[in-house]
mmCIF file of C-alpha atoms and ligand atoms in Angstrom:
data_model
loop_
_atom_site.group_PDB
_atom_site.id
_atom_site.type_symbol
_atom_site.label_atom_id
_atom_site.label_comp_id
_atom_site.label_asym_id
_atom_site.label_seq_id
_atom_site.Cartn_x
_atom_site.Cartn_y
_atom_site.Cartn_z
ATOM 1 C CA MET A 22 -75.548 -29.501 80.486
ATOM 2 C CA THR A 23 -79.372 -30.288 80.153
ATOM 3 C CA THR A 24 -80.113 -32.104 77.378
ATOM 4 C CA ASN A 25 -83.645 -31.396 75.249
ATOM 5 C CA LEU A 26 -84.510 -34.969 74.518
ATOM 6 C CA LEU A 27 -83.939 -37.761 77.248
ATOM 7 C CA VAL A 28 -82.965 -41.196 75.610
ATOM 8 C CA GLN A 29 -83.381 -44.255 78.138
ATOM 9 C CA THR A 30 -83.207 -47.849 77.250
ATOM 10 C CA ARG A 31 -85.509 -50.231 79.550
ATOM 11 C CA GLY A 32 -84.977 -53.532 77.985
ATOM 12 C CA ALA A 33 -86.084 -53.671 74.571
ATOM 13 C CA VAL A 34 -87.955 -50.291 74.626
ATOM 14 C CA ARG A 35 -86.741 -47.052 73.806
ATOM 15 C CA CYS A 36 -87.836 -44.362 75.870
ATOM 16 C CA LEU A 37 -87.503 -40.830 74.251
ATOM 17 C CA VAL A 38 -88.608 -37.892 76.633
ATOM 18 C CA LEU A 39 -88.894 -34.270 75.288
ATOM 19 C CA ASN A 40 -87.421 -32.097 77.938
ATOM 20 C CA ARG A 41 -87.957 -28.696 77.445
ATOM 21 C CA PRO A 42 -90.338 -28.496 80.230
ATOM 22 C CA ASP A 43 -90.000 -24.500 80.891
ATOM 23 C CA ARG A 44 -91.241 -24.301 77.431
ATOM 24 C CA LEU A 45 -94.061 -27.429 77.612
ATOM 25 C CA ASN A 46 -91.595 -29.243 75.209
ATOM 26 C CA ALA A 47 -92.066 -26.418 72.369
ATOM 27 C CA LEU A 48 -89.951 -27.788 69.504
ATOM 28 C CA ASP A 49 -87.126 -26.080 68.277
ATOM 29 C CA ALA A 50 -84.686 -26.981 65.663
ATOM 30 C CA ALA A 51 -82.428 -28.632 68.014
ATOM 31 C CA LEU A 52 -85.030 -30.393 69.475
ATOM 32 C CA LEU A 53 -86.443 -31.812 66.195
ATOM 33 C CA ARG A 54 -83.060 -32.682 65.025
ATOM 34 C CA ALA A 55 -82.547 -34.934 68.029
ATOM 35 C CA LEU A 56 -85.940 -36.376 68.130
ATOM 36 C CA ASN A 57 -84.885 -37.171 64.438
ATOM 37 C CA GLU A 58 -81.860 -39.030 65.306
ATOM 38 C CA ALA A 59 -82.862 -40.712 68.168
ATOM 39 C CA LEU A 60 -85.992 -42.348 66.295
ATOM 40 C CA ALA A 61 -83.512 -43.155 63.573
ATOM 41 C CA ALA A 62 -81.028 -45.053 66.082
ATOM 42 C CA ALA A 63 -84.079 -46.603 67.402
ATOM 43 C CA GLU A 64 -84.924 -48.113 64.065
ATOM 44 C CA ALA A 65 -81.368 -49.178 63.535
ATOM 45 C CA GLU A 66 -80.951 -51.108 66.588
ATOM 46 C CA SER A 67 -82.234 -54.696 66.330
ATOM 47 C CA ALA A 68 -82.405 -54.689 70.310
ATOM 48 C CA VAL A 69 -84.973 -52.031 70.079
ATOM 49 C CA ARG A 70 -88.522 -53.393 69.728
ATOM 50 C CA ALA A 71 -90.835 -50.527 70.670
ATOM 51 C CA VAL A 72 -90.355 -46.927 71.077
ATOM 52 C CA LEU A 73 -92.168 -44.975 74.006
ATOM 53 C CA LEU A 74 -92.465 -41.014 73.174
ATOM 54 C CA THR A 75 -93.802 -38.782 76.136
ATOM 55 C CA GLY A 76 -92.903 -35.573 77.687
ATOM 56 C CA ALA A 77 -91.293 -34.363 81.100
ATOM 57 C CA GLY A 78 -92.902 -31.610 83.017
ATOM 58 C CA ARG A 79 -96.477 -31.024 83.274
ATOM 59 C CA GLY A 80 -96.465 -30.511 79.272
ATOM 60 C CA PHE A 81 -96.366 -32.982 76.281
ATOM 61 C CA CYS A 82 -95.625 -30.698 73.674
ATOM 62 C CA ALA A 83 -96.927 -27.188 72.912
ATOM 63 C CA GLY A 84 -96.136 -27.668 69.022
ATOM 64 C CA ALA A 85 -93.234 -25.345 67.590
ATOM 65 C CA ASP A 86 -91.174 -23.057 69.282
ATOM 66 C CA LEU A 87 -93.112 -19.872 69.082
ATOM 67 C CA GLN A 88 -90.010 -17.592 70.857
ATOM 68 C CA GLN A 89 -87.770 -18.418 68.063
ATOM 69 C CA ASP A 90 -86.854 -15.588 65.534
ATOM 70 C CA PHE A 91 -89.408 -15.915 62.660
ATOM 71 C CA ALA A 92 -87.925 -12.473 61.432
ATOM 72 C CA GLY A 93 -87.191 -12.764 57.802
ATOM 73 C CA PRO A 94 -90.076 -13.967 56.723
ATOM 74 C CA PRO A 95 -89.585 -17.189 57.584
ATOM 75 C CA ASP A 96 -89.724 -20.285 55.170
ATOM 76 C CA LEU A 97 -91.791 -22.709 57.059
ATOM 77 C CA GLY A 98 -92.188 -25.142 54.262
ATOM 78 C CA HIS A 99 -88.587 -25.512 54.537
ATOM 79 C CA GLU A 100 -88.799 -26.350 58.172
ATOM 80 C CA LEU A 101 -91.547 -28.751 57.616
ATOM 81 C CA GLU A 102 -89.698 -30.449 55.222
ATOM 82 C CA SER A 103 -86.254 -30.590 57.051
ATOM 83 C CA HIS A 104 -87.466 -31.325 60.575
ATOM 84 C CA TYR A 105 -91.306 -32.445 60.844
ATOM 85 C CA ASN A 106 -92.071 -34.450 57.837
ATOM 86 C CA PRO A 107 -89.121 -36.644 58.089
ATOM 87 C CA LEU A 108 -90.419 -37.049 61.704
ATOM 88 C CA VAL A 109 -93.659 -38.074 60.838
ATOM 89 C CA ARG A 110 -92.373 -40.442 57.736
ATOM 90 C CA ARG A 111 -90.192 -42.227 60.528
ATOM 91 C CA MET A 112 -92.507 -42.572 63.199
ATOM 92 C CA ARG A 113 -95.047 -44.020 60.449
ATOM 93 C CA GLY A 114 -92.419 -46.047 58.111
ATOM 94 C CA MET A 115 -90.211 -47.635 60.984
ATOM 95 C CA GLY A 116 -91.113 -51.286 61.432
ATOM 96 C CA LYS A 117 -91.159 -51.005 65.317
ATOM 97 C CA PRO A 118 -94.528 -49.787 67.136
ATOM 98 C CA VAL A 119 -94.635 -46.156 68.795
ATOM 99 C CA LEU A 120 -96.443 -45.692 71.706
ATOM 100 C CA CYS A 121 -97.098 -42.127 72.767
ATOM 101 C CA ALA A 122 -97.972 -40.890 76.298
ATOM 102 C CA VAL A 123 -99.098 -37.493 76.415
ATOM 103 C CA ASN A 124 -99.091 -36.290 79.706
ATOM 104 C CA GLY A 125 -100.226 -32.946 79.661
ATOM 105 C CA VAL A 126 -100.926 -30.031 76.850
ATOM 106 C CA ALA A 127 -100.337 -31.472 73.493
ATOM 107 C CA ALA A 128 -100.915 -28.203 71.176
ATOM 108 C CA GLY A 129 -100.228 -27.667 67.262
ATOM 109 C CA ALA A 130 -97.288 -29.802 66.140
ATOM 110 C CA GLY A 131 -97.596 -31.224 69.576
ATOM 111 C CA MET A 132 -100.471 -33.052 68.861
ATOM 112 C CA ASN A 133 -100.193 -33.896 65.394
ATOM 113 C CA LEU A 134 -96.307 -35.491 66.806
ATOM 114 C CA ALA A 135 -98.865 -37.494 69.367
ATOM 115 C CA LEU A 136 -101.218 -38.541 66.497
ATOM 116 C CA ALA A 137 -98.356 -40.003 63.887
ATOM 117 C CA ALA A 138 -97.592 -42.545 66.540
ATOM 118 C CA ASP A 139 -99.223 -46.161 66.352
ATOM 119 C CA ILE A 140 -101.314 -46.022 69.894
ATOM 120 C CA VAL A 141 -101.551 -42.941 71.995
ATOM 121 C CA ILE A 142 -102.683 -43.068 75.409
ATOM 122 C CA ALA A 143 -102.981 -40.187 77.840
ATOM 123 C CA ALA A 144 -103.145 -38.591 81.310
ATOM 124 C CA ARG A 145 -106.548 -37.530 82.460
ATOM 125 C CA SER A 146 -105.446 -34.156 82.505
ATOM 126 C CA ALA A 147 -104.003 -33.771 79.491
ATOM 127 C CA SER A 148 -105.613 -31.377 76.277
ATOM 128 C CA PHE A 149 -105.436 -31.612 72.725
ATOM 129 C CA SER A 150 -105.606 -28.616 70.725
ATOM 130 C CA GLN A 151 -105.041 -27.795 66.646
ATOM 131 C CA ALA A 152 -103.849 -24.331 67.902
ATOM 132 C CA PHE A 153 -102.379 -23.394 64.284
ATOM 133 C CA ILE A 154 -105.360 -21.172 63.125
ATOM 134 C CA ARG A 155 -104.847 -18.997 65.952
ATOM 135 C CA ILE A 156 -101.861 -17.886 64.526
ATOM 136 C CA GLY A 157 -102.601 -18.332 61.122
ATOM 137 C CA LEU A 158 -101.568 -21.580 60.040
ATOM 138 C CA ILE A 159 -102.909 -24.976 59.047
ATOM 139 C CA PRO A 160 -102.737 -27.973 60.777
ATOM 140 C CA ASP A 161 -99.184 -29.448 59.728
ATOM 141 C CA ALA A 162 -97.102 -32.421 60.810
ATOM 142 C CA GLY A 163 -99.592 -34.451 59.109
ATOM 143 C CA GLY A 164 -102.559 -33.033 60.736
ATOM 144 C CA THR A 165 -104.786 -32.834 57.511
ATOM 145 C CA TYR A 166 -104.365 -36.484 56.826
ATOM 146 C CA PHE A 167 -104.507 -38.142 60.191
ATOM 147 C CA LEU A 168 -107.526 -36.097 61.938
ATOM 148 C CA PRO A 169 -110.112 -36.719 59.147
ATOM 149 C CA ARG A 170 -109.310 -40.462 59.098
ATOM 150 C CA LEU A 171 -109.147 -40.688 62.929
ATOM 151 C CA VAL A 172 -112.415 -38.577 63.750
ATOM 152 C CA GLY A 173 -114.238 -38.029 60.530
ATOM 153 C CA GLU A 174 -113.925 -34.969 58.255
ATOM 154 C CA ALA A 175 -116.950 -33.047 60.395
ATOM 155 C CA ARG A 176 -114.971 -32.797 63.637
ATOM 156 C CA ALA A 177 -111.456 -32.752 61.324
ATOM 157 C CA ARG A 178 -113.061 -29.414 59.897
ATOM 158 C CA ALA A 179 -114.162 -27.714 63.678
ATOM 159 C CA LEU A 180 -110.739 -28.640 65.665
ATOM 160 C CA ALA A 181 -108.827 -27.223 62.739
ATOM 161 C CA MET A 182 -110.682 -24.055 62.053
ATOM 162 C CA LEU A 183 -112.107 -23.588 65.705
ATOM 163 C CA GLY A 184 -108.465 -24.321 67.158
ATOM 164 C CA GLU A 185 -110.525 -25.311 70.704
ATOM 165 C CA PRO A 186 -109.054 -27.139 72.965
ATOM 166 C CA LEU A 187 -110.331 -30.907 74.070
ATOM 167 C CA THR A 188 -110.010 -32.132 77.051
ATOM 168 C CA ALA A 189 -108.660 -35.882 77.256
ATOM 169 C CA ALA A 190 -112.065 -37.327 77.592
ATOM 170 C CA GLN A 191 -113.320 -35.601 74.646
ATOM 171 C CA ALA A 192 -110.231 -36.521 72.739
ATOM 172 C CA GLU A 193 -110.554 -40.230 74.294
ATOM 173 C CA ALA A 194 -114.231 -40.007 73.044
ATOM 174 C CA MET A 195 -113.652 -39.091 69.372
ATOM 175 C CA GLY A 196 -111.158 -41.826 68.885
ATOM 176 C CA LEU A 197 -107.725 -39.672 68.911
ATOM 177 C CA VAL A 198 -106.700 -41.363 72.091
ATOM 178 C CA TRP A 199 -106.598 -45.424 72.641
ATOM 179 C CA LYS A 200 -106.724 -45.104 76.683
ATOM 180 C CA LEU A 201 -106.968 -42.743 79.673
ATOM 181 C CA PHE A 202 -104.850 -43.290 82.780
ATOM 182 C CA ASP A 203 -104.947 -41.434 85.964
ATOM 183 C CA ASP A 204 -101.654 -38.914 85.933
ATOM 184 C CA GLU A 205 -99.865 -40.409 88.544
ATOM 185 C CA ARG A 206 -99.988 -43.849 86.627
ATOM 186 C CA LEU A 207 -99.453 -42.707 83.104
ATOM 187 C CA ALA A 208 -95.843 -43.191 83.081
ATOM 188 C CA GLU A 209 -96.064 -46.886 84.928
ATOM 189 C CA GLU A 210 -98.552 -47.920 82.657
ATOM 190 C CA ALA A 211 -97.024 -46.494 79.176
ATOM 191 C CA LEU A 212 -93.647 -48.665 80.498
ATOM 192 C CA SER A 213 -95.861 -51.581 80.774
ATOM 193 C CA MET A 214 -97.940 -51.107 77.402
ATOM 194 C CA ALA A 215 -94.406 -50.348 75.597
ATOM 195 C CA GLU A 216 -92.858 -53.541 77.249
ATOM 196 C CA ALA A 217 -95.966 -55.489 76.084
ATOM 197 C CA LEU A 218 -95.664 -54.173 72.637
ATOM 198 C CA ALA A 219 -92.107 -54.863 72.417
ATOM 199 C CA ALA A 220 -92.446 -58.695 73.606
ATOM 200 C CA LYS A 221 -94.938 -59.261 70.095
ATOM 201 C CA PRO A 222 -93.522 -60.751 67.282
ATOM 202 C CA ALA A 223 -91.586 -58.156 65.320
ATOM 203 C CA GLY A 224 -92.304 -59.220 61.905
ATOM 204 C CA ALA A 225 -96.063 -59.396 62.445
ATOM 205 C CA MET A 226 -95.751 -55.635 64.089
ATOM 206 C CA ALA A 227 -93.918 -54.437 61.107
ATOM 207 C CA ALA A 228 -96.285 -55.819 58.901
ATOM 208 C CA THR A 229 -99.297 -54.397 60.730
ATOM 209 C CA LYS A 230 -97.848 -50.852 60.542
ATOM 210 C CA GLN A 231 -96.998 -51.408 56.824
ATOM 211 C CA ALA A 232 -100.786 -52.937 56.053
ATOM 212 C CA PHE A 233 -102.324 -50.381 57.381
ATOM 213 C CA ALA A 234 -100.123 -47.539 55.208
ATOM 214 C CA ALA A 235 -101.106 -49.566 52.181
ATOM 215 C CA ALA A 236 -104.554 -49.628 53.334
ATOM 216 C CA ALA A 237 -104.341 -45.537 53.220
ATOM 217 C CA VAL A 238 -104.077 -45.766 49.425
ATOM 218 C CA ASN A 239 -105.457 -49.009 48.140
ATOM 219 C CA GLY A 240 -108.788 -50.252 47.216
ATOM 220 C CA LEU A 241 -110.491 -53.208 48.790
ATOM 221 C CA ASP A 242 -108.960 -55.859 46.069
ATOM 222 C CA ALA A 243 -105.508 -54.325 46.102
ATOM 223 C CA GLN A 244 -105.829 -54.759 49.914
ATOM 224 C CA LEU A 245 -106.733 -58.041 50.054
ATOM 225 C CA ALA A 246 -103.982 -59.230 47.786
ATOM 226 C CA TRP A 247 -101.513 -57.217 50.026
ATOM 227 C CA GLU A 248 -102.935 -59.091 52.953
ATOM 228 C CA ARG A 249 -102.496 -62.504 51.388
ATOM 229 C CA ASP A 250 -99.054 -61.831 50.259
ATOM 230 C CA ALA A 251 -97.992 -60.914 53.851
ATOM 231 C CA GLN A 252 -99.711 -63.615 55.672
ATOM 232 C CA GLN A 253 -98.152 -66.190 53.129
ATOM 233 C CA ARG A 254 -94.892 -64.808 54.192
ATOM 234 C CA LEU A 255 -95.630 -64.334 58.091
ATOM 235 C CA GLY A 256 -96.942 -68.212 57.921
ATOM 236 C CA ARG A 257 -93.595 -69.459 57.084
ATOM 237 C CA SER A 258 -92.254 -67.647 59.744
ATOM 238 C CA ALA A 259 -90.307 -68.898 63.011
ATOM 239 C CA ASP A 260 -92.726 -66.335 64.922
ATOM 240 C CA PHE A 261 -96.144 -68.323 63.538
ATOM 241 C CA ALA A 262 -94.396 -71.662 64.287
ATOM 242 C CA GLU A 263 -93.633 -70.551 67.879
ATOM 243 C CA GLY A 264 -97.292 -68.960 68.380
ATOM 244 C CA VAL A 265 -99.018 -72.139 67.282
ATOM 245 C CA ARG A 266 -96.382 -74.187 69.162
ATOM 246 C CA ALA A 267 -96.907 -72.038 72.358
ATOM 247 C CA PHE A 268 -100.934 -72.325 71.838
ATOM 248 C CA ALA A 269 -100.866 -76.258 71.861
ATOM 249 C CA GLU A 270 -98.403 -76.197 74.871
ATOM 250 C CA LYS A 271 -100.708 -73.862 76.499
ATOM 251 C CA ARG A 272 -97.675 -71.502 77.553
ATOM 252 C CA PRO A 273 -96.926 -67.836 76.396
ATOM 253 C CA ALA A 274 -95.325 -67.596 73.263
ATOM 254 C CA SER A 275 -91.612 -66.491 73.499
ATOM 255 C CA PHE A 276 -91.025 -64.383 69.756
ATOM 256 C CA ASN A 277 -87.573 -63.891 68.075
ATOM 257 C CA ARG A 278 -85.365 -65.304 71.109
HETATM 258 O O1 LIG B 11 -91.738 -23.607 63.019
HETATM 259 C C1 LIG B 11 -92.553 -24.054 61.981
HETATM 260 O O2 LIG B 11 -92.228 -24.988 60.972
HETATM 261 C C2 LIG B 11 -93.945 -23.960 61.864
HETATM 262 C C3 LIG B 11 -94.678 -24.933 62.395
HETATM 263 C C4 LIG B 11 -95.733 -24.814 63.359
HETATM 264 C C5 LIG B 11 -96.482 -25.727 63.705
HETATM 265 C C6 LIG B 11 -96.872 -25.414 65.318
HETATM 266 O O3 LIG B 11 -96.890 -26.256 66.062
HETATM 267 S S1 LIG B 11 -98.008 -23.999 65.428
HETATM 268 C C7 LIG B 11 -98.663 -24.155 66.694
HETATM 269 C C8 LIG B 11 -97.921 -23.865 67.803
HETATM 270 N N1 LIG B 11 -98.179 -23.578 69.428
HETATM 271 C C9 LIG B 11 -99.021 -23.241 69.877
HETATM 272 O O4 LIG B 11 -99.627 -21.987 69.237
HETATM 273 C C10 LIG B 11 -99.449 -23.215 71.292
HETATM 274 C C11 LIG B 11 -98.904 -22.285 72.146
HETATM 275 N N2 LIG B 11 -98.973 -22.396 73.561
HETATM 276 C C12 LIG B 11 -100.077 -22.196 74.025
HETATM 277 O O5 LIG B 11 -101.451 -21.439 73.411
HETATM 278 C C13 LIG B 11 -100.221 -22.392 75.337
HETATM 279 O O6 LIG B 11 -98.928 -22.250 76.010
HETATM 280 C C14 LIG B 11 -100.969 -23.537 75.839
HETATM 281 C C15 LIG B 11 -102.432 -23.649 75.770
HETATM 282 C C16 LIG B 11 -100.463 -24.774 75.239
HETATM 283 C C17 LIG B 11 -100.916 -24.011 77.287
HETATM 284 O O7 LIG B 11 -100.885 -22.657 77.927
HETATM 285 P P1 LIG B 11 -100.733 -22.874 79.591
HETATM 286 O O8 LIG B 11 -101.692 -21.342 80.082
HETATM 287 O O9 LIG B 11 -100.843 -23.849 80.402
HETATM 288 O O10 LIG B 11 -99.166 -22.268 79.690
HETATM 289 P P2 LIG B 11 -98.516 -20.969 79.590
HETATM 290 O O11 LIG B 11 -98.497 -20.193 80.460
HETATM 291 O O12 LIG B 11 -99.198 -20.327 78.315
HETATM 292 O O13 LIG B 11 -96.858 -21.530 78.860
HETATM 293 C C18 LIG B 11 -95.954 -21.743 79.560
HETATM 294 C C19 LIG B 11 -94.250 -21.516 79.171
HETATM 295 O O14 LIG B 11 -94.208 -22.203 78.087
HETATM 296 C C20 LIG B 11 -94.857 -20.054 78.973
HETATM 297 O O15 LIG B 11 -93.653 -19.480 79.210
HETATM 298 P P3 LIG B 11 -93.218 -18.734 80.236
HETATM 299 O O16 LIG B 11 -94.133 -17.094 80.223
HETATM 300 O O17 LIG B 11 -93.348 -19.249 81.733
HETATM 301 O O18 LIG B 11 -91.678 -18.187 80.474
HETATM 302 C C21 LIG B 11 -94.766 -19.844 77.527
HETATM 303 O O19 LIG B 11 -94.447 -18.685 76.849
HETATM 304 C C22 LIG B 11 -94.056 -21.298 77.140
HETATM 305 N N3 LIG B 11 -94.336 -22.093 75.948
HETATM 306 C C23 LIG B 11 -95.774 -22.301 75.725
HETATM 307 N N4 LIG B 11 -96.086 -22.684 74.388
HETATM 308 C C24 LIG B 11 -95.076 -22.461 73.562
HETATM 309 C C25 LIG B 11 -94.110 -21.902 74.582
HETATM 310 N N5 LIG B 11 -92.416 -21.239 74.176
HETATM 311 C C26 LIG B 11 -92.326 -21.391 72.847
HETATM 312 N N6 LIG B 11 -93.650 -21.937 72.103
HETATM 313 C C27 LIG B 11 -94.630 -22.233 72.189
HETATM 314 N N7 LIG B 11 -95.191 -22.906 71.273
#
């Protein structure tokens, strides 16, 4: 039996591979459920310190599975609240870094799933599109939230309203992607970046995620106060003590061992 989500553990990295290559890893209910469960498990297991999300085959994810039965008419709001919204909340809310390696086409909710990660890298042959408008929908899975924050209002509106694909180079130039790699190097570079994230101090990593989430709603004064309180707490941690000791001893720090 083939599984729609491959779950592999490489040291402290949990690798999640969307695995419906014949449909460019389009998301159906079973895959969404498996992904939600795998992320919850990664969040809960203390040995897991970073998550790497990618796709099998030539695509990353072509968005919602359009070959499913939409007769009815369907309640897409219910679909979002049952599957997509918990996924995006979990990726953003979990205290561990999520790295997304976009290995091919990322369309519709597939693109926004990638944008929900903390860091997005991509193969040079990858492409990105807010395909929703072509089927009479708006960007979902956080698209209307992430896009203007990442690329500005003007580009976000054009991407959503035109639905035109971006090349990986265009996506990188717009700030949607951190780095591009040659296709054949992507998997190796992604694992190595995920391992580097896993070796960082977990407390500071979680606080960094929380800080950016707080900054999305706070004014400057509130955010300065947030940073003060978090830094006060982190300054008393074993990781800070180890970081400073390692600096003085001119050796790499070893966190949370
Ligand atoms: O459910 C809800 O809650 C609603 C939420 C909606 C969120 C959304 O994501 S809406 C947007 C959905 N996605 C799309 O509109 C993209 C649809 N796909 C495409 O436009 C193209 O496939 C691509 C541009 C992504 C790639 O084109 P290309 O030429 O490289 O590949 P292809 O030949 O079109 O696709 C290859 C196969 O994958 C093909 O199957 P076949 O003919 O070989 O048997 C195709 O049907 C299948 N496939 C591609 N995308 C989907 C899909 N099957 C199901 N659902 C898909 N989204």
